[in-house]
Tab-separated table of C-alpha atoms in Angstrom:
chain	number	residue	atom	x	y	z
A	1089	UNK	CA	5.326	-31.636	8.790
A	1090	UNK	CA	1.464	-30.916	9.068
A	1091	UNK	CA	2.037	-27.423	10.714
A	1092	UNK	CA	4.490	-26.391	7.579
A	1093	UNK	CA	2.014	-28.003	4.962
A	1094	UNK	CA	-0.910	-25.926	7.007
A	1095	UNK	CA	1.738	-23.034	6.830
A	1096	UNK	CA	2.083	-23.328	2.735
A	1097	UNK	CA	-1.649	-23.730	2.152
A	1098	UNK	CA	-2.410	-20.344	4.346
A	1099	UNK	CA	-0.028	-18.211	2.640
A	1100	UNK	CA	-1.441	-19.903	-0.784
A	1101	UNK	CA	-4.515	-18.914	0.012
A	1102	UNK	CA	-3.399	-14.778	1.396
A	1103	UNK	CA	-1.911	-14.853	-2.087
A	1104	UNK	CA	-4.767	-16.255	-4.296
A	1105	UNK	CA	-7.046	-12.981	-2.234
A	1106	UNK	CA	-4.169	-11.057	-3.318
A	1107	UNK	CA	-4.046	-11.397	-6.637
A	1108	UNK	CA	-7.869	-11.403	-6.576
A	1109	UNK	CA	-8.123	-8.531	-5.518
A	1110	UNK	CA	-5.865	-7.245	-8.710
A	1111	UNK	CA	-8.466	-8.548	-11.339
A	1112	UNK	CA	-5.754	-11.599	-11.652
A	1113	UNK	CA	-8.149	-14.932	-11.379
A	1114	UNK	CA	-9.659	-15.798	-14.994
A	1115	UNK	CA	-10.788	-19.133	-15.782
A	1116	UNK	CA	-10.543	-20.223	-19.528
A	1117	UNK	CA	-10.338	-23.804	-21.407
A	1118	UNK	CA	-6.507	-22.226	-22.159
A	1119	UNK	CA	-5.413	-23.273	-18.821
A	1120	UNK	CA	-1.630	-21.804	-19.916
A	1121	UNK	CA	-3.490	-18.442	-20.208
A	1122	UNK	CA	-5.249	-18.271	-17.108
A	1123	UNK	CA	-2.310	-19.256	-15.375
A	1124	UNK	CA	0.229	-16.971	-17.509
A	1125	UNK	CA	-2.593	-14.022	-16.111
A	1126	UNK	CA	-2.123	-15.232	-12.969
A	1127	UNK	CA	1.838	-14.770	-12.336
A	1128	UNK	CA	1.599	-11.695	-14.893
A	1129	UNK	CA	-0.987	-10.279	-12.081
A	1130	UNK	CA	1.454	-11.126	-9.078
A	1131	UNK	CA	4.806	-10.065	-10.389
A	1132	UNK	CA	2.929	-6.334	-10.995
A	1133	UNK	CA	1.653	-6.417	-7.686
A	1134	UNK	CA	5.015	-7.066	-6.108
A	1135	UNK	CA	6.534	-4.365	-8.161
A	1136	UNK	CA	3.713	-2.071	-6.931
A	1137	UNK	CA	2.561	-3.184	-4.173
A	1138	UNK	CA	-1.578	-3.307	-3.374
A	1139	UNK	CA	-3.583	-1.068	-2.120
A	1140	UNK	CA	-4.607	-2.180	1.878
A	1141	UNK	CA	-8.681	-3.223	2.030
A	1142	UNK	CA	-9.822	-0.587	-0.941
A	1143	UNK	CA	-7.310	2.279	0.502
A	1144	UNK	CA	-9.188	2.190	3.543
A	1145	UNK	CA	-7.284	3.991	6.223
A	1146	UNK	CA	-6.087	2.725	10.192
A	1147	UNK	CA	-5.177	5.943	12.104
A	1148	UNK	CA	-2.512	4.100	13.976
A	1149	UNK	CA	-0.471	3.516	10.434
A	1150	UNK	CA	-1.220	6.957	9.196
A	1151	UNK	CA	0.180	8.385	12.155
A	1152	UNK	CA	3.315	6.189	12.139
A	1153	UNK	CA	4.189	7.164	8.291
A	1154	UNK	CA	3.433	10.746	9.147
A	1155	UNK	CA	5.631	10.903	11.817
A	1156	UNK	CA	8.608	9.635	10.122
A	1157	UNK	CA	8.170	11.491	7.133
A	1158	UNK	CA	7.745	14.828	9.230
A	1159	UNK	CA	8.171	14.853	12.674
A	1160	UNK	CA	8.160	18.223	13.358
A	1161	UNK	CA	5.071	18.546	11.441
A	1162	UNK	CA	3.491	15.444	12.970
A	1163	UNK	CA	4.005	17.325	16.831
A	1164	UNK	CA	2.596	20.794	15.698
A	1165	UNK	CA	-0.670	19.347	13.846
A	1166	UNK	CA	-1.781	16.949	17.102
A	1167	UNK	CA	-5.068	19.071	16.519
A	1168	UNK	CA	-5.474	17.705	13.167
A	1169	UNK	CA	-4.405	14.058	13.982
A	1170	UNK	CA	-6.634	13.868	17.022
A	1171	UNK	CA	-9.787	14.774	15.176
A	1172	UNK	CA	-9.410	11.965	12.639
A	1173	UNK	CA	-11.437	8.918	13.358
A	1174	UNK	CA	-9.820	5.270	14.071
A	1175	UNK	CA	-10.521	3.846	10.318
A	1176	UNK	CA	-11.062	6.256	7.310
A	1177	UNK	CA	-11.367	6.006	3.909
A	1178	UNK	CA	-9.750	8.826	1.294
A	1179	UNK	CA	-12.849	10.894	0.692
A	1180	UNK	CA	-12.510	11.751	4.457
A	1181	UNK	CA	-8.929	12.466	3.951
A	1182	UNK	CA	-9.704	14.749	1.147
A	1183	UNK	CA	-12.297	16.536	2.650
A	1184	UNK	CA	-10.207	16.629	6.108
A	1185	UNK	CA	-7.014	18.363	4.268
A	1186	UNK	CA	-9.171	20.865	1.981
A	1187	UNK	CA	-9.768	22.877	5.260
A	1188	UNK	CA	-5.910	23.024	6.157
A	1189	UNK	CA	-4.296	25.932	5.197
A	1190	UNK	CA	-0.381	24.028	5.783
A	1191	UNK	CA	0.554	22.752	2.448
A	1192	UNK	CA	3.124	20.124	3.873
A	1193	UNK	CA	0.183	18.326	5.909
A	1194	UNK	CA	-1.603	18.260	2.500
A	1195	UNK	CA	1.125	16.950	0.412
A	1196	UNK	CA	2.079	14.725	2.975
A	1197	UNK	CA	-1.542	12.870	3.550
A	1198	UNK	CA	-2.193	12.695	0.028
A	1199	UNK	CA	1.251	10.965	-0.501
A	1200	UNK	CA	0.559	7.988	2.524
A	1201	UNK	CA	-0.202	4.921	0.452
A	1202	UNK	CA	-1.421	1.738	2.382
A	1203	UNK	CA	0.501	-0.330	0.227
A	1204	UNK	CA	0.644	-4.462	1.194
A	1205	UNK	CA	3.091	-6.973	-0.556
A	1206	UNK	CA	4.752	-4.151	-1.905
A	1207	UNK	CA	8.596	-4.440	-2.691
A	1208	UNK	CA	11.105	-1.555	-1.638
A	1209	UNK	CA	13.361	-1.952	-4.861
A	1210	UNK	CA	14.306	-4.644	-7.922
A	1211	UNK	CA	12.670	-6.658	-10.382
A	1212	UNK	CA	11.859	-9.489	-8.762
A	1213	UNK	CA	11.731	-11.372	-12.453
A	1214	UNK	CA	15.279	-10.538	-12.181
A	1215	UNK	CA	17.155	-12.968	-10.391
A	1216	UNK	CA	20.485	-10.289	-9.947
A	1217	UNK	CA	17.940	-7.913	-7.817
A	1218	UNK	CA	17.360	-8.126	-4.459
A	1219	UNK	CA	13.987	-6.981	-2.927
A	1220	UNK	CA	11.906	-7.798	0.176
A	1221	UNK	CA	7.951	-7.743	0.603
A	1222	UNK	CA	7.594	-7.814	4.194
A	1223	UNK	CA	4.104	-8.599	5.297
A	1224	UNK	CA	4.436	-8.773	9.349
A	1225	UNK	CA	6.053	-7.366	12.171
A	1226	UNK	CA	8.411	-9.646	12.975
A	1227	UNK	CA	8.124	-8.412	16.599
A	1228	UNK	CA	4.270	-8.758	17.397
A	1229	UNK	CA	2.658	-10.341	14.152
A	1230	UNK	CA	0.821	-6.892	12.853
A	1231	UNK	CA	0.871	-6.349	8.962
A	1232	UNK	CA	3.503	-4.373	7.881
A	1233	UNK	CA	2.148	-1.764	4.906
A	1234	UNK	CA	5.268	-0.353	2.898
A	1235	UNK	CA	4.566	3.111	0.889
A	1236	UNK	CA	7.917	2.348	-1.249
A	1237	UNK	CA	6.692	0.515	-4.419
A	1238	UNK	CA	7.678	1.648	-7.602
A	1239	UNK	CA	6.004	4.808	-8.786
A	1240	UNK	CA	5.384	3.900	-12.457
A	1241	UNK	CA	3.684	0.856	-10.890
A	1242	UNK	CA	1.651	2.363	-8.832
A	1243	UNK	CA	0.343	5.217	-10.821
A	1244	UNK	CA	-0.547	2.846	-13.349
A	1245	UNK	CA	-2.580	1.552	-10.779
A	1246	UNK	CA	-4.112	4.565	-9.651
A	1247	UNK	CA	-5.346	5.747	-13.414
A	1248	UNK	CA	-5.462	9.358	-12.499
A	1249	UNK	CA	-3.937	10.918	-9.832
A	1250	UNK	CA	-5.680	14.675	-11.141
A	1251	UNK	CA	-8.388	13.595	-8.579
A	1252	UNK	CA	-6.232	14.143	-5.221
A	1253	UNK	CA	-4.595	17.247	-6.677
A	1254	UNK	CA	-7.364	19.483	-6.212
A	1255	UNK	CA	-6.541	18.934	-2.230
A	1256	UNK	CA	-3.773	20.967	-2.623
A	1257	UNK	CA	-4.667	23.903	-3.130
């Protein structure tokens, strides 16, 4: 029983960061509202999902979603994937793509999302919809980031997406 009850009060905790990290911990004398913010905060993360440690960027993940989404295109830019570093953030992305001429490789990178705790469809305030947030591998442990939450979601999120167009062009 200790090992479940340690079990509950780790995941507790991953989700208290999470929503943290969202803006979603307020402390008032209204403790309703505070805790009303709270599972308001959650529910839009897990119909959007949250960006992974400030969208910073592992290599090994970027490569992964770029090879499913284009394989082809994944083979013929080794060049391009080889000179990015292990960890990267999106300003290096940016400025990595604006010398690319191949408009798929730029469309493509600026369209990888390190989304965690992200759902891949359904309201999950609606009991009828099913959805799944998978957070680890169930094969070797490793976090699991999903780049299918819902668009109107995330975009709220993002503000403005008119700053990663210019890297198309």
């Amino acid at each position: 029983m200790t090992e479940v009850n340690e079990s509950i009060e780790e995941g507790t905790q991953e989700l208290i960061k999470l929503v943290a990290a969202s803006d979603g911990l307020q402390l008032t004398q209204d403790k309703a509202s505070y805790v009303r913010h709270f599972s308001n905060t959650m529910f839009n993360i897990m119909r959007g999902g949250i960006f992974d440690d400030n969208y910073t960027i592992e290599k090994p993940d970027f490569l992964k979603y770029f090879e499913k989404a284009n394989r082809q295109l994944f083979h013929e830019k080794t060049y391009f994937f080889q000179s990015l570093p292990s960890v990267f953030d999106l300003n290096h992305l940016k400025e990595a793509i604006s010398l690319e001429q191949d408009l798929d490789l730029k469309r493509l990178s600026i369209e990888y999302l390190p989304l965690k705790f992200s759902r891949r469809h359904g309201d999950p305030s609606r009991p009828w919809n099913k959805f799944s947030i998978n957070t680890r591998d169930e094969n070797d442990g490793s976090k699991i980031l999903d780049y299918q939450g819902n668009w109107r979601d995330i975009f709220q999120k993002l503000g403005s997406i008119g700053t990663l167009l210019p890297c198309i062009h």
